[in-house]
Amino acid sequence: HAQAVMDLGATICTPRNPACGICPLRDPCKARATGIAADLPAKAPKKTKPTRLGIAYLVRRADGAWLLETRPEKGLLGGMLGWPGTDWTESAPPENPPIAARWHDPGLEVRHTFTHFHLRLSLRLALLEDGTPTRGRFLPRQEFRPANLPTVMRKAFDLAQGAWPED
Ligand code: SF4
């Protein structure tokens, strides 16, 4: 039976052009009887993904070290390295910089789509001589590999190029 139904779907009752006139099921078929065969299968309405907003703080120290933090084990990008940032929320989150600095807002935004939402991540940039972060740690320049970052964090790094305050 299963094979017969699959064959019917592949050859006669095709989604775009059901051949009701030669169909062995035309008599009991409710779709044909009610005249909606051509409209089936009905497409499920596309779910619109929500958009979340966040801020990522990119900090470069004078010796070339970068301020990065390991994300919590649970949750998106769990356990991965990333730029310190705010939560990702449906309305604009309050600023939450990880270190005291003169922050530069380049007006840039990373756009990235996860399975369940779109993310718009604003960037804040800072160059500083030194300082103690409230979270994250400075990674020496020679240990920093942008390719090791998850895609959204790497996008933030790439987007920031050419936008640093000294440039
Ligand atoms: S009669 Fe029903 S089962 Fe047969 S092709 Fe038409 S819609 Fe498909």
JSON list of C-alpha atoms and ligand atoms in Angstrom, two decimals:
[
{"chain": "A", "resi": 1, "resn": "HIS", "atom": "CA", "xyz": [0.00, 0.00, 0.00]},
{"chain": "A", "resi": 2, "resn": "ALA", "atom": "CA", "xyz": [2.76, 2.40, 0.97]},
{"chain": "A", "resi": 3, "resn": "GLN", "atom": "CA", "xyz": [4.55, 1.80, -2.33]},
{"chain": "A", "resi": 4, "resn": "ALA", "atom": "CA", "xyz": [1.31, 2.28, -4.26]},
{"chain": "A", "resi": 5, "resn": "VAL", "atom": "CA", "xyz": [0.63, 5.61, -2.55]},
{"chain": "A", "resi": 6, "resn": "MET", "atom": "CA", "xyz": [4.17, 6.77, -3.25]},
{"chain": "A", "resi": 7, "resn": "ASP", "atom": "CA", "xyz": [3.81, 5.80, -6.91]},
{"chain": "A", "resi": 8, "resn": "LEU", "atom": "CA", "xyz": [0.49, 7.63, -7.09]},
{"chain": "A", "resi": 9, "resn": "GLY", "atom": "CA", "xyz": [2.09, 10.74, -5.63]},
{"chain": "A", "resi": 10, "resn": "ALA", "atom": "CA", "xyz": [5.02, 10.53, -8.02]},
{"chain": "A", "resi": 11, "resn": "THR", "atom": "CA", "xyz": [3.06, 9.92, -11.21]},
{"chain": "A", "resi": 12, "resn": "ILE", "atom": "CA", "xyz": [-0.61, 10.94, -10.93]},
{"chain": "A", "resi": 13, "resn": "CYS", "atom": "CA", "xyz": [-1.40, 12.97, -7.85]},
{"chain": "A", "resi": 14, "resn": "THR", "atom": "CA", "xyz": [1.60, 15.26, -8.21]},
{"chain": "A", "resi": 15, "resn": "PRO", "atom": "CA", "xyz": [1.64, 18.39, -6.04]},
{"chain": "A", "resi": 16, "resn": "ARG", "atom": "CA", "xyz": [1.44, 20.85, -8.93]},
{"chain": "A", "resi": 17, "resn": "ASN", "atom": "CA", "xyz": [-0.63, 19.00, -11.47]},
{"chain": "A", "resi": 18, "resn": "PRO", "atom": "CA", "xyz": [-2.87, 16.23, -10.12]},
{"chain": "A", "resi": 19, "resn": "ALA", "atom": "CA", "xyz": [-4.25, 14.10, -12.97]},
{"chain": "A", "resi": 20, "resn": "CYS", "atom": "CA", "xyz": [-7.67, 13.46, -11.45]},
{"chain": "A", "resi": 21, "resn": "GLY", "atom": "CA", "xyz": [-9.09, 12.24, -14.76]},
{"chain": "A", "resi": 22, "resn": "ILE", "atom": "CA", "xyz": [-6.99, 9.07, -14.78]},
{"chain": "A", "resi": 23, "resn": "CYS", "atom": "CA", "xyz": [-6.65, 8.64, -11.03]},
{"chain": "A", "resi": 24, "resn": "PRO", "atom": "CA", "xyz": [-7.74, 5.32, -9.53]},
{"chain": "A", "resi": 25, "resn": "LEU", "atom": "CA", "xyz": [-8.82, 7.16, -6.38]},
{"chain": "A", "resi": 26, "resn": "ARG", "atom": "CA", "xyz": [-10.97, 9.78, -8.11]},
{"chain": "A", "resi": 27, "resn": "ASP", "atom": "CA", "xyz": [-14.29, 8.42, -6.77]},
{"chain": "A", "resi": 28, "resn": "PRO", "atom": "CA", "xyz": [-13.52, 8.48, -3.04]},
{"chain": "A", "resi": 29, "resn": "CYS", "atom": "CA", "xyz": [-11.23, 11.51, -3.30]},
{"chain": "A", "resi": 30, "resn": "LYS", "atom": "CA", "xyz": [-12.63, 14.43, -1.28]},
{"chain": "A", "resi": 31, "resn": "ALA", "atom": "CA", "xyz": [-10.19, 16.89, -2.80]},
{"chain": "A", "resi": 32, "resn": "ARG", "atom": "CA", "xyz": [-11.51, 16.20, -6.30]},
{"chain": "A", "resi": 33, "resn": "ALA", "atom": "CA", "xyz": [-15.14, 16.16, -5.11]},
{"chain": "A", "resi": 34, "resn": "THR", "atom": "CA", "xyz": [-14.81, 19.56, -3.48]},
{"chain": "A", "resi": 35, "resn": "GLY", "atom": "CA", "xyz": [-12.75, 21.03, -6.31]},
{"chain": "A", "resi": 36, "resn": "ILE", "atom": "CA", "xyz": [-9.65, 21.84, -4.28]},
{"chain": "A", "resi": 37, "resn": "ALA", "atom": "CA", "xyz": [-7.27, 19.24, -5.76]},
{"chain": "A", "resi": 38, "resn": "ALA", "atom": "CA", "xyz": [-5.20, 21.90, -7.52]},
{"chain": "A", "resi": 39, "resn": "ASP", "atom": "CA", "xyz": [-4.83, 23.89, -4.30]},
{"chain": "A", "resi": 40, "resn": "LEU", "atom": "CA", "xyz": [-3.36, 21.00, -2.32]},
{"chain": "A", "resi": 41, "resn": "PRO", "atom": "CA", "xyz": [-1.04, 20.52, -0.57]},
{"chain": "A", "resi": 42, "resn": "ALA", "atom": "CA", "xyz": [-1.63, 23.87, 1.08]},
{"chain": "A", "resi": 43, "resn": "LYS", "atom": "CA", "xyz": [1.61, 25.63, 1.87]},
{"chain": "A", "resi": 44, "resn": "ALA", "atom": "CA", "xyz": [2.15, 26.22, 5.53]},
{"chain": "A", "resi": 45, "resn": "PRO", "atom": "CA", "xyz": [2.51, 29.93, 6.17]},
{"chain": "A", "resi": 46, "resn": "LYS", "atom": "CA", "xyz": [6.13, 30.82, 6.66]},
{"chain": "A", "resi": 47, "resn": "LYS", "atom": "CA", "xyz": [6.94, 31.59, 10.24]},
{"chain": "A", "resi": 48, "resn": "THR", "atom": "CA", "xyz": [8.57, 34.94, 10.54]},
{"chain": "A", "resi": 49, "resn": "LYS", "atom": "CA", "xyz": [11.70, 34.82, 12.63]},
{"chain": "A", "resi": 50, "resn": "PRO", "atom": "CA", "xyz": [11.95, 37.38, 15.38]},
{"chain": "A", "resi": 51, "resn": "THR", "atom": "CA", "xyz": [14.83, 39.84, 15.38]},
{"chain": "A", "resi": 52, "resn": "ARG", "atom": "CA", "xyz": [17.02, 40.30, 18.41]},
{"chain": "A", "resi": 53, "resn": "LEU", "atom": "CA", "xyz": [19.35, 43.18, 19.11]},
{"chain": "A", "resi": 54, "resn": "GLY", "atom": "CA", "xyz": [22.68, 43.15, 20.87]},
{"chain": "A", "resi": 55, "resn": "ILE", "atom": "CA", "xyz": [25.95, 45.03, 21.28]},
{"chain": "A", "resi": 56, "resn": "ALA", "atom": "CA", "xyz": [29.44, 43.55, 20.93]},
{"chain": "A", "resi": 57, "resn": "TYR", "atom": "CA", "xyz": [32.44, 45.30, 22.46]},
{"chain": "A", "resi": 58, "resn": "LEU", "atom": "CA", "xyz": [35.71, 44.92, 20.60]},
{"chain": "A", "resi": 59, "resn": "VAL", "atom": "CA", "xyz": [38.73, 45.99, 22.62]},
{"chain": "A", "resi": 60, "resn": "ARG", "atom": "CA", "xyz": [42.30, 46.08, 21.38]},
{"chain": "A", "resi": 61, "resn": "ARG", "atom": "CA", "xyz": [45.07, 46.77, 23.85]},
{"chain": "A", "resi": 62, "resn": "ALA", "atom": "CA", "xyz": [48.18, 48.72, 22.86]},
{"chain": "A", "resi": 63, "resn": "ASP", "atom": "CA", "xyz": [50.29, 45.53, 22.87]},
{"chain": "A", "resi": 64, "resn": "GLY", "atom": "CA", "xyz": [47.93, 43.92, 20.36]},
{"chain": "A", "resi": 65, "resn": "ALA", "atom": "CA", "xyz": [45.98, 41.75, 22.80]},
{"chain": "A", "resi": 66, "resn": "TRP", "atom": "CA", "xyz": [42.23, 41.36, 22.30]},
{"chain": "A", "resi": 67, "resn": "LEU", "atom": "CA", "xyz": [39.58, 41.23, 25.00]},
{"chain": "A", "resi": 68, "resn": "LEU", "atom": "CA", "xyz": [37.56, 38.05, 24.55]},
{"chain": "A", "resi": 69, "resn": "GLU", "atom": "CA", "xyz": [35.35, 35.96, 26.72]},
{"chain": "A", "resi": 70, "resn": "THR", "atom": "CA", "xyz": [34.26, 32.34, 26.69]},
{"chain": "A", "resi": 71, "resn": "ARG", "atom": "CA", "xyz": [30.53, 32.16, 26.34]},
{"chain": "A", "resi": 72, "resn": "PRO", "atom": "CA", "xyz": [28.53, 30.19, 28.95]},
{"chain": "A", "resi": 73, "resn": "GLU", "atom": "CA", "xyz": [28.41, 26.45, 28.29]},
{"chain": "A", "resi": 74, "resn": "LYS", "atom": "CA", "xyz": [24.65, 26.53, 28.01]},
{"chain": "A", "resi": 75, "resn": "GLY", "atom": "CA", "xyz": [22.96, 28.54, 25.31]},
{"chain": "A", "resi": 76, "resn": "LEU", "atom": "CA", "xyz": [23.86, 29.73, 21.85]},
{"chain": "A", "resi": 77, "resn": "LEU", "atom": "CA", "xyz": [27.52, 29.38, 20.88]},
{"chain": "A", "resi": 78, "resn": "GLY", "atom": "CA", "xyz": [28.01, 27.70, 24.26]},
{"chain": "A", "resi": 79, "resn": "GLY", "atom": "CA", "xyz": [31.63, 27.42, 25.35]},
{"chain": "A", "resi": 80, "resn": "MET", "atom": "CA", "xyz": [32.91, 29.34, 22.33]},
{"chain": "A", "resi": 81, "resn": "LEU", "atom": "CA", "xyz": [35.12, 32.37, 22.32]},
{"chain": "A", "resi": 82, "resn": "GLY", "atom": "CA", "xyz": [33.51, 35.69, 21.49]},
{"chain": "A", "resi": 83, "resn": "TRP", "atom": "CA", "xyz": [33.51, 39.43, 22.04]},
{"chain": "A", "resi": 84, "resn": "PRO", "atom": "CA", "xyz": [32.04, 40.49, 25.35]},
{"chain": "A", "resi": 85, "resn": "GLY", "atom": "CA", "xyz": [28.58, 41.88, 24.77]},
{"chain": "A", "resi": 86, "resn": "THR", "atom": "CA", "xyz": [25.09, 42.45, 25.99]},
{"chain": "A", "resi": 87, "resn": "ASP", "atom": "CA", "xyz": [22.30, 39.93, 26.03]},
{"chain": "A", "resi": 88, "resn": "TRP", "atom": "CA", "xyz": [20.49, 39.55, 22.72]},
{"chain": "A", "resi": 89, "resn": "THR", "atom": "CA", "xyz": [17.01, 40.89, 23.29]},
{"chain": "A", "resi": 90, "resn": "GLU", "atom": "CA", "xyz": [13.96, 41.96, 21.30]},
{"chain": "A", "resi": 91, "resn": "SER", "atom": "CA", "xyz": [14.36, 45.61, 22.21]},
{"chain": "A", "resi": 92, "resn": "ALA", "atom": "CA", "xyz": [17.64, 47.51, 22.24]},
{"chain": "A", "resi": 93, "resn": "PRO", "atom": "CA", "xyz": [19.66, 46.37, 25.26]},
{"chain": "A", "resi": 94, "resn": "PRO", "atom": "CA", "xyz": [21.30, 48.85, 27.63]},
{"chain": "A", "resi": 95, "resn": "GLU", "atom": "CA", "xyz": [25.04, 49.38, 27.24]},
{"chain": "A", "resi": 96, "resn": "ASN", "atom": "CA", "xyz": [27.12, 46.98, 29.27]},
{"chain": "A", "resi": 97, "resn": "PRO", "atom": "CA", "xyz": [30.80, 47.53, 28.39]},
{"chain": "A", "resi": 98, "resn": "PRO", "atom": "CA", "xyz": [33.28, 45.05, 29.84]},
{"chain": "A", "resi": 99, "resn": "ILE", "atom": "CA", "xyz": [35.94, 47.62, 30.66]},
{"chain": "A", "resi": 100, "resn": "ALA", "atom": "CA", "xyz": [36.30, 51.34, 31.22]},
{"chain": "A", "resi": 101, "resn": "ALA", "atom": "CA", "xyz": [37.33, 52.94, 27.93]},
{"chain": "A", "resi": 102, "resn": "ARG", "atom": "CA", "xyz": [36.53, 55.71, 25.48]},
{"chain": "A", "resi": 103, "resn": "TRP", "atom": "CA", "xyz": [34.08, 53.77, 23.36]},
{"chain": "A", "resi": 104, "resn": "HIS", "atom": "CA", "xyz": [33.72, 54.52, 19.69]},
{"chain": "A", "resi": 105, "resn": "ASP", "atom": "CA", "xyz": [30.42, 53.77, 17.97]},
{"chain": "A", "resi": 106, "resn": "PRO", "atom": "CA", "xyz": [31.20, 53.28, 14.28]},
{"chain": "A", "resi": 107, "resn": "GLY", "atom": "CA", "xyz": [27.50, 52.92, 13.40]},
{"chain": "A", "resi": 108, "resn": "LEU", "atom": "CA", "xyz": [28.09, 49.41, 12.15]},
{"chain": "A", "resi": 109, "resn": "GLU", "atom": "CA", "xyz": [25.89, 46.41, 12.65]},
{"chain": "A", "resi": 110, "resn": "VAL", "atom": "CA", "xyz": [26.53, 42.72, 12.05]},
{"chain": "A", "resi": 111, "resn": "ARG", "atom": "CA", "xyz": [23.55, 40.84, 10.70]},
{"chain": "A", "resi": 112, "resn": "HIS", "atom": "CA", "xyz": [23.40, 37.14, 11.31]},
{"chain": "A", "resi": 113, "resn": "THR", "atom": "CA", "xyz": [20.64, 34.57, 11.21]},
{"chain": "A", "resi": 114, "resn": "PHE", "atom": "CA", "xyz": [20.40, 31.72, 13.68]},
{"chain": "A", "resi": 115, "resn": "THR", "atom": "CA", "xyz": [17.88, 28.91, 13.46]},
{"chain": "A", "resi": 116, "resn": "HIS", "atom": "CA", "xyz": [15.22, 30.71, 15.47]},
{"chain": "A", "resi": 117, "resn": "PHE", "atom": "CA", "xyz": [15.97, 34.41, 15.09]},
{"chain": "A", "resi": 118, "resn": "HIS", "atom": "CA", "xyz": [17.79, 37.13, 13.21]},
{"chain": "A", "resi": 119, "resn": "LEU", "atom": "CA", "xyz": [20.46, 39.00, 15.12]},
{"chain": "A", "resi": 120, "resn": "ARG", "atom": "CA", "xyz": [21.49, 42.63, 14.64]},
{"chain": "A", "resi": 121, "resn": "LEU", "atom": "CA", "xyz": [24.67, 43.18, 16.57]},
{"chain": "A", "resi": 122, "resn": "SER", "atom": "CA", "xyz": [25.91, 46.76, 16.98]},
{"chain": "A", "resi": 123, "resn": "LEU", "atom": "CA", "xyz": [29.63, 47.28, 17.42]},
{"chain": "A", "resi": 124, "resn": "ARG", "atom": "CA", "xyz": [31.50, 49.37, 19.92]},
{"chain": "A", "resi": 125, "resn": "LEU", "atom": "CA", "xyz": [35.25, 49.73, 19.54]},
{"chain": "A", "resi": 126, "resn": "ALA", "atom": "CA", "xyz": [37.93, 50.78, 21.97]},
{"chain": "A", "resi": 127, "resn": "LEU", "atom": "CA", "xyz": [41.70, 51.07, 21.90]},
{"chain": "A", "resi": 128, "resn": "LEU", "atom": "CA", "xyz": [43.38, 51.31, 25.26]},
{"chain": "A", "resi": 129, "resn": "GLU", "atom": "CA", "xyz": [46.75, 51.20, 26.90]},
{"chain": "A", "resi": 130, "resn": "ASP", "atom": "CA", "xyz": [45.74, 48.91, 29.71]},
{"chain": "A", "resi": 131, "resn": "GLY", "atom": "CA", "xyz": [42.94, 48.18, 32.12]},
{"chain": "A", "resi": 132, "resn": "THR", "atom": "CA", "xyz": [41.19, 45.47, 34.02]},
{"chain": "A", "resi": 133, "resn": "PRO", "atom": "CA", "xyz": [38.07, 44.07, 32.43]},
{"chain": "A", "resi": 134, "resn": "THR", "atom": "CA", "xyz": [34.98, 43.23, 34.47]},
{"chain": "A", "resi": 135, "resn": "ARG", "atom": "CA", "xyz": [34.58, 40.12, 32.34]},
{"chain": "A", "resi": 136, "resn": "GLY", "atom": "CA", "xyz": [36.56, 38.24, 29.72]},
{"chain": "A", "resi": 137, "resn": "ARG", "atom": "CA", "xyz": [40.33, 38.24, 29.46]},
{"chain": "A", "resi": 138, "resn": "PHE", "atom": "CA", "xyz": [42.97, 39.65, 27.18]},
{"chain": "A", "resi": 139, "resn": "LEU", "atom": "CA", "xyz": [44.23, 37.16, 24.64]},
{"chain": "A", "resi": 140, "resn": "PRO", "atom": "CA", "xyz": [47.78, 37.87, 23.46]},
{"chain": "A", "resi": 141, "resn": "ARG", "atom": "CA", "xyz": [48.04, 38.91, 19.84]},
{"chain": "A", "resi": 142, "resn": "GLN", "atom": "CA", "xyz": [49.97, 35.75, 18.89]},
{"chain": "A", "resi": 143, "resn": "GLU", "atom": "CA", "xyz": [47.21, 33.51, 20.30]},
{"chain": "A", "resi": 144, "resn": "PHE", "atom": "CA", "xyz": [44.38, 35.33, 18.56]},
{"chain": "A", "resi": 145, "resn": "ARG", "atom": "CA", "xyz": [43.05, 33.65, 15.41]},
{"chain": "A", "resi": 146, "resn": "PRO", "atom": "CA", "xyz": [39.94, 35.26, 13.93]},
{"chain": "A", "resi": 147, "resn": "ALA", "atom": "CA", "xyz": [39.25, 31.97, 12.14]},
{"chain": "A", "resi": 148, "resn": "ASN", "atom": "CA", "xyz": [38.71, 30.31, 15.51]},
{"chain": "A", "resi": 149, "resn": "LEU", "atom": "CA", "xyz": [35.79, 32.58, 16.32]},
{"chain": "A", "resi": 150, "resn": "PRO", "atom": "CA", "xyz": [32.21, 31.51, 15.61]},
{"chain": "A", "resi": 151, "resn": "THR", "atom": "CA", "xyz": [30.89, 33.08, 12.41]},
{"chain": "A", "resi": 152, "resn": "VAL", "atom": "CA", "xyz": [28.93, 35.93, 13.97]},
{"chain": "A", "resi": 153, "resn": "MET", "atom": "CA", "xyz": [31.95, 36.97, 16.05]},
{"chain": "A", "resi": 154, "resn": "ARG", "atom": "CA", "xyz": [34.24, 36.75, 13.06]},
{"chain": "A", "resi": 155, "resn": "LYS", "atom": "CA", "xyz": [31.81, 38.92, 11.09]},
{"chain": "A", "resi": 156, "resn": "ALA", "atom": "CA", "xyz": [32.07, 41.51, 13.86]},
{"chain": "A", "resi": 157, "resn": "PHE", "atom": "CA", "xyz": [35.87, 41.41, 13.65]},
{"chain": "A", "resi": 158, "resn": "ASP", "atom": "CA", "xyz": [35.84, 41.74, 9.87]},
{"chain": "A", "resi": 159, "resn": "LEU", "atom": "CA", "xyz": [33.31, 44.58, 9.94]},
{"chain": "A", "resi": 160, "resn": "ALA", "atom": "CA", "xyz": [35.38, 46.51, 12.44]},
{"chain": "A", "resi": 161, "resn": "GLN", "atom": "CA", "xyz": [38.41, 46.59, 10.15]},
{"chain": "A", "resi": 162, "resn": "GLY", "atom": "CA", "xyz": [38.96, 50.12, 8.95]},
{"chain": "A", "resi": 163, "resn": "ALA", "atom": "CA", "xyz": [36.56, 51.51, 11.55]},
{"chain": "A", "resi": 164, "resn": "TRP", "atom": "CA", "xyz": [38.92, 51.81, 14.49]},
{"chain": "A", "resi": 165, "resn": "PRO", "atom": "CA", "xyz": [39.16, 55.27, 16.04]},
{"chain": "A", "resi": 166, "resn": "GLU", "atom": "CA", "xyz": [42.77, 55.73, 14.96]},
{"chain": "A", "resi": 167, "resn": "ASP", "atom": "CA", "xyz": [41.94, 54.96, 11.32]},
{"chain": "B", "resi": 1, "resn": "SF4", "atom": "S1", "xyz": [-8.46, 12.37, -7.61]},
{"chain": "B", "resi": 1, "resn": "SF4", "atom": "FE1", "xyz": [-7.60, 12.96, -5.63]},
{"chain": "B", "resi": 1, "resn": "SF4", "atom": "S2", "xyz": [-5.94, 11.52, -5.31]},
{"chain": "B", "resi": 1, "resn": "SF4", "atom": "FE2", "xyz": [-6.45, 11.41, -7.46]},
{"chain": "B", "resi": 1, "resn": "SF4", "atom": "S3", "xyz": [-5.10, 12.84, -8.50]},
{"chain": "B", "resi": 1, "resn": "SF4", "atom": "FE3", "xyz": [-6.98, 13.95, -8.02]},
{"chain": "B", "resi": 1, "resn": "SF4", "atom": "S4", "xyz": [-6.56, 14.88, -6.05]},
{"chain": "B", "resi": 1, "resn": "SF4", "atom": "FE4", "xyz": [-5.03, 13.30, -6.31]}
]
